[in-house]
Amino acid sequence: MPRGLQADTVGPVDVAVIAFEGNRFDGRIVPALRELQLNETVRILDLAFVSKARDSSVAVLELSDPGVAETLRQVTDVQFDLLSDEDLRTVSDSLTQESSALVVAWENTWAARLSAAVRGSEGELVMLERVPREAVLEAISALDDH
């Protein structure tokens, strides 16, 4: 098992797909991901970069690839093969020509203690929903109007 991961204490895991039109990934989000990991907000478990060329050919870089860009390795020291070939194929199928995506699987380490407490109290998470950004902005705007 990767360093620091324990089955009974692992927090919830999310997968995010961050798309870049025109293959304009420049790495500027990497420091933000690194900071989240250093602050123990998340632990990056797996990471891949998928790009689709004008001719629809697809290239995939994964942490496990010997020639992977140093930029991606800066984000994590854990190699936990969570993203499957099928997952990455699904991402590549959704990309338009000349676009790319960073696919990141992270453990929400900030929630691990709460998750353990829920399990320890024999509770069960029955619903979790992310509120869309636009809905939050509308609510903020409504508050500002009063």
PDB file of C-alpha atoms in Angstrom, residues 31-114:
ATOM      1  CA  PRO A  31       1.511  24.821  -7.752  1.00  0.00           C
ATOM      2  CA  ALA A  32      -2.084  25.033  -6.451  1.00  0.00           C
ATOM      3  CA  LEU A  33      -2.367  21.236  -6.432  1.00  0.00           C
ATOM      4  CA  ARG A  34       1.021  20.961  -4.735  1.00  0.00           C
ATOM      5  CA  GLU A  35      -0.023  23.490  -2.076  1.00  0.00           C
ATOM      6  CA  LEU A  36      -3.238  21.558  -1.358  1.00  0.00           C
ATOM      7  CA  GLN A  37      -1.144  18.449  -0.864  1.00  0.00           C
ATOM      8  CA  LEU A  38       1.494  20.160   1.300  1.00  0.00           C
ATOM      9  CA  ASN A  39      -1.272  21.651   3.487  1.00  0.00           C
ATOM     10  CA  GLU A  40      -2.746  18.139   3.838  1.00  0.00           C
ATOM     11  CA  THR A  41      -6.067  19.263   2.368  1.00  0.00           C
ATOM     12  CA  VAL A  42      -5.816  16.536  -0.263  1.00  0.00           C
ATOM     13  CA  ARG A  43      -3.432  13.736  -1.131  1.00  0.00           C
ATOM     14  CA  ILE A  44      -2.908  13.269  -4.869  1.00  0.00           C
ATOM     15  CA  LEU A  45      -3.330   9.542  -5.509  1.00  0.00           C
ATOM     16  CA  ASP A  46      -3.126   9.431  -9.285  1.00  0.00           C
ATOM     17  CA  LEU A  47      -2.650  11.880 -12.089  1.00  0.00           C
ATOM     18  CA  ALA A  48      -2.700  11.708 -15.875  1.00  0.00           C
ATOM     19  CA  PHE A  49      -2.553  14.151 -18.745  1.00  0.00           C
ATOM     20  CA  VAL A  50      -4.576  13.372 -21.872  1.00  0.00           C
ATOM     21  CA  SER A  51      -4.331  15.329 -25.125  1.00  0.00           C
ATOM     22  CA  LYS A  52      -6.058  15.000 -28.472  1.00  0.00           C
ATOM     23  CA  ALA A  53      -4.356  16.318 -31.613  1.00  0.00           C
ATOM     24  CA  ARG A  54      -5.917  17.863 -34.697  1.00  0.00           C
ATOM     25  CA  ASP A  55      -5.897  14.438 -36.398  1.00  0.00           C
ATOM     26  CA  SER A  56      -7.748  12.974 -33.345  1.00  0.00           C
ATOM     27  CA  SER A  57      -4.715  10.979 -32.207  1.00  0.00           C
ATOM     28  CA  VAL A  58      -4.497  10.764 -28.424  1.00  0.00           C
ATOM     29  CA  ALA A  59      -1.474  10.953 -26.138  1.00  0.00           C
ATOM     30  CA  VAL A  60      -1.589   9.985 -22.470  1.00  0.00           C
ATOM     31  CA  LEU A  61       1.064  10.748 -19.850  1.00  0.00           C
ATOM     32  CA  GLU A  62       0.766   8.995 -16.492  1.00  0.00           C
ATOM     33  CA  LEU A  63       2.814   9.174 -13.312  1.00  0.00           C
ATOM     34  CA  SER A  64       4.035   5.645 -13.944  1.00  0.00           C
ATOM     35  CA  ASP A  65       5.453   6.536 -17.378  1.00  0.00           C
ATOM     36  CA  PRO A  66       9.266   6.749 -17.305  1.00  0.00           C
ATOM     37  CA  GLY A  67       9.270   9.845 -19.518  1.00  0.00           C
ATOM     38  CA  VAL A  68       6.511  11.750 -17.713  1.00  0.00           C
ATOM     39  CA  ALA A  69       7.008  15.496 -17.405  1.00  0.00           C
ATOM     40  CA  GLU A  70       8.744  16.579 -14.199  1.00  0.00           C
ATOM     41  CA  THR A  71       5.892  19.048 -13.727  1.00  0.00           C
ATOM     42  CA  LEU A  72       3.481  16.206 -12.976  1.00  0.00           C
ATOM     43  CA  ARG A  73       5.918  14.449 -10.634  1.00  0.00           C
ATOM     44  CA  GLN A  74       6.195  17.626  -8.525  1.00  0.00           C
ATOM     45  CA  VAL A  75       2.589  17.200  -7.427  1.00  0.00           C
ATOM     46  CA  THR A  76       2.855  13.830  -5.711  1.00  0.00           C
ATOM     47  CA  ASP A  77       5.314  11.264  -4.469  1.00  0.00           C
ATOM     48  CA  VAL A  78       2.647   8.526  -4.341  1.00  0.00           C
ATOM     49  CA  GLN A  79       1.981   6.250  -7.300  1.00  0.00           C
ATOM     50  CA  PHE A  80      -1.404   4.670  -6.724  1.00  0.00           C
ATOM     51  CA  ASP A  81      -2.769   3.363 -10.018  1.00  0.00           C
ATOM     52  CA  LEU A  82      -6.365   4.443  -9.493  1.00  0.00           C
ATOM     53  CA  LEU A  83      -7.141   5.743 -12.996  1.00  0.00           C
ATOM     54  CA  SER A  84      -7.759   2.860 -15.369  1.00  0.00           C
ATOM     55  CA  ASP A  85      -7.098   2.758 -19.100  1.00  0.00           C
ATOM     56  CA  GLU A  86     -10.879   2.751 -19.543  1.00  0.00           C
ATOM     57  CA  ASP A  87     -11.192   5.927 -17.432  1.00  0.00           C
ATOM     58  CA  LEU A  88      -8.590   7.675 -19.563  1.00  0.00           C
ATOM     59  CA  ARG A  89     -10.207   6.421 -22.770  1.00  0.00           C
ATOM     60  CA  THR A  90     -13.524   7.917 -21.598  1.00  0.00           C
ATOM     61  CA  VAL A  91     -11.777  11.244 -21.004  1.00  0.00           C
ATOM     62  CA  SER A  92     -10.061  11.151 -24.401  1.00  0.00           C
ATOM     63  CA  ASP A  93     -13.371  10.329 -26.120  1.00  0.00           C
ATOM     64  CA  SER A  94     -14.920  13.429 -24.559  1.00  0.00           C
ATOM     65  CA  LEU A  95     -12.142  15.751 -25.747  1.00  0.00           C
ATOM     66  CA  THR A  96     -12.482  17.785 -28.896  1.00  0.00           C
ATOM     67  CA  GLN A  97      -9.599  17.981 -31.352  1.00  0.00           C
ATOM     68  CA  GLU A  98      -6.709  20.132 -30.149  1.00  0.00           C
ATOM     69  CA  SER A  99      -7.706  19.990 -26.508  1.00  0.00           C
ATOM     70  CA  SER A 100      -6.355  18.310 -23.406  1.00  0.00           C
ATOM     71  CA  ALA A 101      -7.282  17.386 -19.862  1.00  0.00           C
ATOM     72  CA  LEU A 102      -5.553  16.887 -16.570  1.00  0.00           C
ATOM     73  CA  VAL A 103      -7.159  13.981 -14.702  1.00  0.00           C
ATOM     74  CA  VAL A 104      -6.524  13.993 -10.961  1.00  0.00           C
ATOM     75  CA  ALA A 105      -7.626  11.496  -8.315  1.00  0.00           C
ATOM     76  CA  TRP A 106      -7.258  12.854  -4.806  1.00  0.00           C
ATOM     77  CA  GLU A 107      -8.066  11.730  -1.304  1.00  0.00           C
ATOM     78  CA  ASN A 108      -9.875  14.404   0.678  1.00  0.00           C
ATOM     79  CA  THR A 109      -7.557  14.130   3.665  1.00  0.00           C
ATOM     80  CA  TRP A 110      -9.392  17.004   5.344  1.00  0.00           C
ATOM     81  CA  ALA A 111     -12.454  14.692   5.590  1.00  0.00           C
ATOM     82  CA  ALA A 112     -10.678  11.501   6.679  1.00  0.00           C
ATOM     83  CA  ARG A 113     -11.160  12.097  10.408  1.00  0.00           C
ATOM     84  CA  LEU A 114     -14.863  12.908   9.948  1.00  0.00           C
TER      85      LEU A 114
END
